[in-house]
CSV table of C-alpha atoms in Angstrom, one decimal:
chain,number,residue,atom,x,y,z
A,1,MET,CA,20.6,2.5,20.7
A,2,GLY,CA,20.0,1.5,17.1
A,3,ARG,CA,19.9,3.3,13.7
A,4,TRP,CA,16.2,4.4,13.0
A,5,ALA,CA,15.0,4.0,9.2
A,6,ILE,CA,11.8,4.5,7.0
A,7,ALA,CA,10.4,3.3,3.9
A,8,ILE,CA,6.9,4.3,2.5
A,9,HIS,CA,5.3,3.2,-0.9
A,10,GLY,CA,2.1,4.4,-2.7
A,11,GLY,CA,1.9,1.6,-5.0
A,12,ALA,CA,3.6,-0.3,-7.6
A,13,GLY,CA,2.8,-0.8,-11.5
A,14,VAL,CA,3.3,2.5,-12.3
A,15,ASP,CA,2.1,3.3,-16.6
A,16,PRO,CA,5.4,4.5,-18.4
A,17,ASN,CA,3.5,7.3,-19.5
A,18,LEU,CA,2.0,8.6,-16.5
A,19,PRO,CA,2.1,12.7,-17.1
A,20,GLU,CA,4.8,14.6,-15.7
A,21,TYR,CA,2.5,16.8,-13.6
A,22,ARG,CA,0.7,13.5,-11.9
A,23,GLN,CA,4.6,12.1,-11.2
A,24,GLU,CA,5.4,15.5,-9.6
A,25,GLU,CA,2.2,15.2,-7.5
A,26,ALA,CA,2.8,11.9,-6.3
A,27,LYS,CA,6.5,12.5,-5.2
A,28,ARG,CA,4.9,16.0,-3.4
A,29,VAL,CA,2.6,13.7,-1.2
A,30,LEU,CA,5.6,11.0,-0.6
A,31,ALA,CA,8.2,13.6,0.6
A,32,ARG,CA,5.5,15.4,2.8
A,33,CYS,CA,4.5,12.0,4.2
A,34,LEU,CA,8.2,10.8,4.6
A,35,GLN,CA,8.9,13.7,6.5
A,36,VAL,CA,6.4,13.4,9.0
A,37,GLY,CA,8.0,9.9,10.1
A,38,VAL,CA,11.5,11.2,9.9
A,39,ASP,CA,10.3,14.1,12.3
A,40,MET,CA,8.8,11.8,14.7
A,41,LEU,CA,11.7,9.3,14.3
A,42,ARG,CA,14.3,12.2,15.5
A,43,ALA,CA,11.9,13.1,18.0
A,44,GLY,CA,12.4,9.4,19.6
A,45,SER,CA,8.6,8.5,18.7
A,46,PRO,CA,8.3,4.7,18.6
A,47,ALA,CA,8.1,2.7,15.3
A,48,LEU,CA,4.3,1.7,15.8
A,49,ASP,CA,3.3,5.3,16.5
A,50,VAL,CA,5.3,6.3,12.9
A,51,VAL,CA,3.8,4.0,10.9
A,52,GLU,CA,0.4,4.8,11.9
A,53,ALA,CA,0.8,8.7,11.7
A,54,VAL,CA,2.2,8.1,8.2
A,55,VAL,CA,-0.2,5.9,6.7
A,56,ARG,CA,-3.0,8.2,8.1
A,57,GLU,CA,-1.3,10.7,6.0
A,58,LEU,CA,-1.4,8.9,2.9
A,59,GLU,CA,-4.9,8.0,3.5
A,60,THR,CA,-5.9,11.6,4.2
A,61,ASP,CA,-4.8,12.7,0.7
A,62,PRO,CA,-6.5,11.8,-2.7
A,63,CYS,CA,-3.4,11.0,-4.4
A,64,PHE,CA,-3.1,7.6,-3.5
A,65,ASN,CA,-5.8,4.5,-3.5
A,66,SER,CA,-6.4,4.7,0.3
A,67,GLY,CA,-8.5,6.4,2.5
A,68,ARG,CA,-10.0,9.5,0.6
A,69,GLY,CA,-9.8,8.8,-3.2
A,70,SER,CA,-10.1,5.3,-2.9
A,71,ALA,CA,-11.4,2.7,-5.7
A,72,LEU,CA,-14.8,2.1,-6.0
A,73,THR,CA,-16.6,-1.1,-6.3
A,74,ARG,CA,-19.2,-2.1,-8.8
A,75,ALA,CA,-21.8,-0.6,-6.5
A,76,GLY,CA,-19.9,2.8,-6.7
A,77,THR,CA,-19.3,2.5,-2.8
A,78,VAL,CA,-15.8,2.3,-1.2
A,79,GLU,CA,-14.7,-0.4,0.9
A,80,MET,CA,-11.6,-0.1,2.5
A,81,GLU,CA,-8.8,-2.4,4.1
A,82,ALA,CA,-5.8,-2.0,6.4
A,83,SER,CA,-3.3,-3.8,9.0
A,84,ILE,CA,-0.8,-2.9,11.0
A,85,MET,CA,1.8,-5.0,13.0
A,86,ASP,CA,4.1,-4.5,15.7
A,87,GLY,CA,7.2,-6.4,15.7
A,88,ARG,CA,7.5,-6.5,19.5
A,89,GLY,CA,5.8,-9.6,20.1
A,90,ARG,CA,4.3,-9.6,16.5
A,91,ARG,CA,1.2,-8.3,17.4
A,92,CYS,CA,-1.2,-7.1,14.6
A,93,GLY,CA,-4.6,-5.8,13.7
A,94,ALA,CA,-6.4,-5.5,10.6
A,95,VAL,CA,-10.0,-4.3,9.1
A,96,SER,CA,-11.8,-4.8,5.7
A,97,GLY,CA,-14.7,-4.0,4.4
A,98,VAL,CA,-14.7,-0.3,6.1
A,99,SER,CA,-16.8,2.1,4.5
A,100,THR,CA,-17.4,4.9,6.9
A,101,VAL,CA,-13.8,5.1,9.2
A,102,LYS,CA,-11.9,8.1,7.7
A,103,ASN,CA,-8.5,6.2,9.0
A,104,PRO,CA,-8.7,2.5,8.8
A,105,VAL,CA,-5.4,2.1,9.6
A,106,SER,CA,-6.1,3.8,13.2
A,107,LEU,CA,-8.8,1.3,13.2
A,108,ALA,CA,-6.6,-1.5,12.8
A,109,ARG,CA,-4.4,-0.6,15.6
A,110,ARG,CA,-7.4,-0.4,18.0
A,111,VAL,CA,-8.2,-3.9,17.0
A,112,MET,CA,-4.6,-4.9,18.1
A,113,GLU,CA,-4.7,-3.1,21.3
A,114,LYS,CA,-8.5,-3.0,22.2
A,115,SER,CA,-9.9,-6.3,21.1
A,116,PRO,CA,-9.3,-9.8,21.9
A,117,HIS,CA,-8.9,-10.4,18.0
A,118,SER,CA,-6.4,-9.6,15.2
A,119,TYR,CA,-9.1,-9.3,12.2
A,120,LEU,CA,-12.4,-7.1,11.9
A,121,ALA,CA,-14.6,-6.9,8.8
A,122,PHE,CA,-17.5,-4.9,7.4
A,123,GLY,CA,-20.4,-4.6,10.1
A,124,GLY,CA,-18.6,-5.7,13.0
A,125,ALA,CA,-15.4,-3.5,12.5
A,126,GLU,CA,-17.6,-0.5,11.7
A,127,ASP,CA,-19.5,-1.1,14.8
A,128,PHE,CA,-16.1,-1.5,16.8
A,129,ALA,CA,-15.3,1.9,15.6
A,130,ARG,CA,-18.1,3.8,16.6
A,131,ASP,CA,-17.7,1.9,20.0
A,132,GLN,CA,-13.5,3.1,20.3
A,133,GLY,CA,-14.8,6.8,19.1
A,134,LEU,CA,-13.2,6.9,16.1
A,135,GLU,CA,-14.1,9.6,13.8
A,136,VAL,CA,-16.5,8.4,11.0
A,137,VAL,CA,-17.7,10.2,7.8
A,138,ASP,CA,-20.2,9.4,5.2
A,139,ASN,CA,-19.2,7.1,2.5
A,140,SER,CA,-19.2,9.9,0.1
A,141,TYR,CA,-16.2,11.6,1.7
A,142,PHE,CA,-13.9,8.9,-0.1
A,143,ILE,CA,-15.4,9.4,-3.4
A,144,THR,CA,-13.9,11.7,-5.9
A,145,GLU,CA,-15.1,13.3,-8.8
A,146,GLU,CA,-12.4,11.7,-10.8
A,147,ASN,CA,-12.9,8.1,-9.5
A,148,VAL,CA,-16.9,8.0,-10.5
A,149,GLY,CA,-15.6,8.6,-13.9
A,150,MET,CA,-13.0,6.4,-13.7
A,151,LEU,CA,-15.4,3.6,-12.4
A,152,LYS,CA,-17.7,4.2,-15.5
A,153,LEU,CA,-15.0,3.6,-17.9
A,154,ALA,CA,-14.1,0.6,-16.1
A,155,LYS,CA,-17.5,-0.8,-16.7
A,156,GLU,CA,-17.7,0.1,-20.2
A,157,ALA,CA,-14.1,-1.8,-20.7
A,158,ASN,CA,-15.7,-4.6,-18.4
A,159,THR,CA,-12.4,-4.4,-16.5
A,160,ILE,CA,-11.5,-4.4,-12.7
A,161,LEU,CA,-8.2,-3.2,-13.0
A,162,PHE,CA,-7.0,0.0,-14.8
A,163,ASP,CA,-4.6,2.9,-13.6
A,164,TYR,CA,-7.0,5.7,-12.6
A,165,ARG,CA,-4.2,8.2,-12.0
A,166,ILE,CA,-4.3,9.2,-16.0
A,167,PRO,CA,-6.3,11.8,-17.1
A,168,LEU,CA,-9.5,10.6,-18.4
A,169,GLU,CA,-9.0,11.3,-22.0
A,170,ASP,CA,-5.7,9.2,-21.9
A,171,THR,CA,-7.8,6.3,-20.2
A,172,CYS,CA,-10.4,6.3,-22.8
A,173,SER,CA,-7.1,5.8,-25.3
A,174,ALA,CA,-5.5,3.1,-23.3
A,175,LEU,CA,-8.7,1.3,-22.9
A,176,ALA,CA,-9.2,1.3,-26.6
A,177,ALA,CA,-5.9,0.3,-27.4
A,178,ALA,CA,-6.0,-2.5,-24.9
A,179,SER,CA,-8.9,-4.1,-26.5
A,180,GLU,CA,-7.0,-3.9,-29.8
A,181,ASN,CA,-3.5,-5.3,-28.4
A,182,HIS,CA,-3.9,-7.4,-25.2
A,183,THR,CA,-0.1,-6.0,-24.4
A,184,SER,CA,1.6,-2.8,-23.6
A,185,ASN,CA,5.5,-2.9,-23.6
A,186,GLY,CA,5.0,-6.5,-22.7
A,187,MET,CA,3.7,-6.3,-19.3
A,188,VAL,CA,0.6,-7.4,-18.0
A,189,MET,CA,-0.8,-7.5,-14.8
A,190,ASN,CA,-3.6,-10.0,-13.9
A,191,GLY,CA,-4.0,-10.5,-17.7
A,192,LEU,CA,-4.3,-7.0,-18.6
A,193,PRO,CA,-2.3,-4.6,-19.8
A,194,ILE,CA,0.0,-2.2,-17.4
A,195,SER,CA,-1.3,1.0,-19.4
A,196,ILE,CA,-4.5,0.4,-17.8
A,197,TYR,CA,-3.6,-1.3,-14.5
A,198,ALA,CA,-2.3,0.5,-11.1
A,199,GLN,CA,-3.3,-0.5,-7.7
A,200,GLU,CA,-1.9,2.6,-5.6
A,201,THR,CA,-1.7,0.8,-2.3
A,202,VAL,CA,-0.1,3.1,0.5
A,203,GLY,CA,2.2,1.1,3.3
A,204,CYS,CA,5.1,2.3,5.6
A,205,ALA,CA,7.7,0.3,7.4
A,206,VAL,CA,9.8,1.5,10.3
A,207,VAL,CA,12.7,0.7,12.8
A,208,ASP,CA,13.2,3.2,15.5
A,209,SER,CA,15.9,4.3,17.7
A,210,ASN,CA,15.8,1.4,19.9
A,211,GLY,CA,15.5,-1.1,17.4
A,212,PHE,CA,11.9,-2.0,17.5
A,213,THR,CA,10.4,-2.7,14.1
A,214,ALA,CA,6.5,-1.8,12.7
A,215,ALA,CA,4.5,-1.9,9.8
A,216,ALA,CA,1.3,-0.7,8.0
A,217,THR,CA,-0.7,-1.2,5.0
A,218,SER,CA,-3.8,0.6,3.9
A,219,THR,CA,-6.2,0.4,0.5
A,220,GLY,CA,-9.2,1.1,-1.1
A,221,GLY,CA,-8.8,-1.9,-3.1
A,222,LEU,CA,-9.4,-2.8,-6.9
A,223,MET,CA,-11.7,-0.2,-9.1
A,224,ASN,CA,-14.6,-1.8,-9.9
A,225,LYS,CA,-14.1,-4.7,-7.9
A,226,MET,CA,-17.1,-6.9,-6.5
A,227,THR,CA,-18.4,-5.9,-3.3
A,228,GLY,CA,-16.7,-8.3,-0.3
A,229,ARG,CA,-13.7,-8.8,-2.1
A,230,ILE,CA,-10.2,-8.8,0.0
A,231,GLY,CA,-7.0,-8.3,-1.3
A,232,ASP,CA,-3.4,-8.9,0.7
A,233,SER,CA,-3.3,-5.6,2.3
A,234,PRO,CA,-5.1,-6.4,5.4
A,235,LEU,CA,-3.5,-10.1,5.8
A,236,ILE,CA,-0.7,-10.5,7.8
A,237,GLY,CA,2.0,-12.6,6.1
A,238,ALA,CA,0.8,-11.3,2.8
A,239,GLY,CA,0.4,-7.7,2.7
A,240,THR,CA,2.0,-6.8,6.0
A,241,TYR,CA,4.7,-8.2,8.1
A,242,ALA,CA,7.0,-7.1,11.0
A,243,CYS,CA,9.3,-8.9,13.8
A,244,ASN,CA,12.7,-8.4,15.4
A,245,LEU,CA,14.7,-8.8,12.0
A,246,CYS,CA,12.7,-6.7,10.0
A,247,ALA,CA,9.4,-4.9,8.8
A,248,VAL,CA,7.8,-5.4,5.6
A,249,SER,CA,4.7,-3.7,3.4
A,250,CYS,CA,3.6,-5.2,0.2
A,251,THR,CA,2.0,-3.7,-2.8
A,252,GLY,CA,0.7,-4.8,-6.7
A,253,GLU,CA,-1.1,-7.9,-7.8
A,254,GLY,CA,-2.9,-9.0,-4.4
A,255,GLU,CA,-3.9,-12.3,-5.5
A,256,ALA,CA,-0.4,-13.0,-6.5
A,257,ILE,CA,0.9,-11.9,-2.9
A,258,ILE,CA,-1.8,-13.6,-0.9
A,259,ARG,CA,-0.6,-16.8,-2.8
A,260,SER,CA,3.2,-16.3,-2.4
A,261,THR,CA,2.6,-14.6,1.4
A,262,LEU,CA,5.2,-12.4,-0.1
A,263,ALA,CA,5.5,-10.2,3.2
A,264,ARG,CA,6.4,-13.0,5.9
A,265,ASP,CA,8.1,-14.9,3.1
A,266,VAL,CA,11.3,-11.9,3.1
A,267,VAL,CA,11.5,-12.9,7.0
A,268,ALA,CA,11.6,-16.7,6.2
A,269,VAL,CA,14.6,-16.2,3.8
A,270,MET,CA,16.7,-13.9,6.3
A,271,GLU,CA,15.9,-16.5,9.0
A,272,TYR,CA,16.3,-19.8,7.1
A,273,LYS,CA,18.8,-18.7,4.4
A,274,GLY,CA,20.6,-16.1,6.4
A,275,LEU,CA,20.6,-13.8,3.5
A,276,PRO,CA,20.7,-9.9,4.0
A,277,LEU,CA,17.7,-7.7,3.8
A,278,GLN,CA,18.1,-6.1,0.2
A,279,GLU,CA,19.3,-9.9,-1.0
A,280,ALA,CA,16.3,-11.3,0.9
A,281,VAL,CA,13.9,-8.9,-1.0
A,282,ASP,CA,15.3,-9.4,-4.6
A,283,PHE,CA,15.3,-13.3,-4.0
A,284,CYS,CA,11.3,-13.0,-3.1
A,285,VAL,CA,10.6,-10.6,-5.9
A,286,LYS,CA,12.3,-12.8,-8.7
A,287,GLU,CA,11.4,-16.0,-6.8
A,288,ARG,CA,8.1,-16.3,-5.1
A,289,LEU,CA,5.4,-14.3,-7.0
A,290,ASP,CA,5.3,-16.8,-9.9
A,291,GLU,CA,3.9,-15.0,-13.0
A,292,GLY,CA,2.4,-12.1,-10.4
A,293,PHE,CA,3.7,-8.6,-10.1
A,294,ALA,CA,4.3,-6.7,-7.1
A,295,GLY,CA,6.7,-4.5,-5.0
A,296,LEU,CA,7.8,-4.1,-1.3
A,297,ILE,CA,9.4,-1.8,1.0
A,298,ALA,CA,11.4,-3.5,3.7
A,299,VAL,CA,13.5,-2.1,6.8
A,300,SER,CA,15.6,-4.3,8.9
A,301,GLY,CA,16.4,-4.3,12.6
A,302,THR,CA,19.5,-2.8,12.4
A,303,GLY,CA,18.4,0.4,10.2
A,304,GLU,CA,19.0,-1.1,6.7
A,305,VAL,CA,16.5,0.2,3.9
A,306,ALA,CA,15.7,-2.2,1.1
A,307,TYR,CA,12.9,-2.1,-1.7
A,308,GLY,CA,12.3,-4.5,-4.7
A,309,PHE,CA,10.0,-4.8,-7.7
A,310,ASN,CA,9.0,-6.6,-10.9
A,311,CYS,CA,6.5,-4.4,-12.7
A,312,THR,CA,7.2,-1.1,-14.1
A,313,GLY,CA,8.0,1.5,-11.4
A,314,MET,CA,6.8,1.9,-7.4
A,315,PHE,CA,6.0,5.2,-5.5
A,316,ARG,CA,8.2,5.2,-2.9
A,317,GLY,CA,10.4,6.7,-0.4
A,318,CYS,CA,12.9,6.0,2.5
A,319,ALA,CA,15.2,7.8,5.1
A,320,THR,CA,17.7,6.5,7.4
A,321,GLU,CA,19.3,8.3,10.4
A,322,ASP,CA,22.7,9.1,8.6
A,323,GLY,CA,20.8,11.7,6.7
A,324,PHE,CA,20.0,9.6,3.3
A,325,MET,CA,16.6,10.7,2.1
A,326,GLU,CA,15.0,9.4,-1.3
A,327,VAL,CA,11.7,9.9,-3.2
A,328,GLY,CA,11.4,7.6,-6.7
A,329,ILE,CA,8.9,6.2,-9.1
A,330,TRP,CA,11.3,4.1,-11.7
A,331,GLU,CA,14.0,2.0,-11.3
C-alpha cells in the first residue's frame, strides 16, 4: 500500500491588494473542498472519484471561476470547459463550450468512460450530457450579479483579463490606473497588469493508497472572452495530465500553458531527466513558460506533493497521509 496525497488549486495570478476578507473567503472554500478529498482518501476512495468530487465542490461554489460563478463571454453567457485524466492507462475525457451542464467535470468523466471519444465540445457535449442524464440548468444559474458588473467594466476597458474578485469600486480604480501605467509591480500577464488579471481556474491532483493517480481541471475561462475561445484547462497535456509517475493540474495564462504543454512537460522531465517531483515542477515553471505566467499543482505516485508558480500568488491547498495539511495563497 502506498501513501495517499492530494493537492488542489483555485487559480494563479492574485492581486497583491486583494482584500483580506476575499482572501479568507477563498481559503475557507479551499479548506472545505480539500477536506472532502481527505475524507474520501481516508475512506479508501480511488483517485479518480476523489478528483471528480473535489472539483465538483469547487464548481458549485461561486468563489472561483468554474461552474457557478464562471467568467462571462462578450455575449454575457457562460462557456465552461473541463478535463479529467486517470493515471491508470492514461484514460482521459474533456469538454468545452458547455453552457447548461451543472458540473462540467462530471461530463468530462462521462466522455472518458461512456463514449468512444476523448473530447466533446459545444452542442455535441450538451447533447451527450442529456443522453447521460446529467443535471442541466439554465445558463443564468452560472451567472452572478458581480460578474455581470465586471463584464461591463471589462468591455469599457476593452480588455478580456482582469481580477473580478476585487470589489467593483477597486476594480474601477485598477482599470483607470492601468490605462495610465501599463505595469503593476512589474508583473504583466498577456500584456496586462496583474492588478486587473486573474483566471481562477480550479483543479485537483490525487494519488490514492493504491498508488493510482488522477487529475482534473475546470474553468469558465476569461472574462469578456470571444465566444468559442478554448483555453488550456480541457487540453490533455497542457492543463491536465496523469500517469503512473504523477498527476498535474495547471492554471494561469492559458495560451502560454498550451504553447508549453506544461502538464505533460512535468512528467517528461521526470521521465527523461530523472528529476524528483518538486524539481521537475520548478524546472518547468522556470524554463518552459517563456514570457508566460502560470502555476501548477502535482502529486507523485509515491505520495509527494509539489506546486510552483511564477506569478503573484496561487490559491492552493494540499494534504498527505502523514497528517500534513496546508492552504495558502502567497509564497
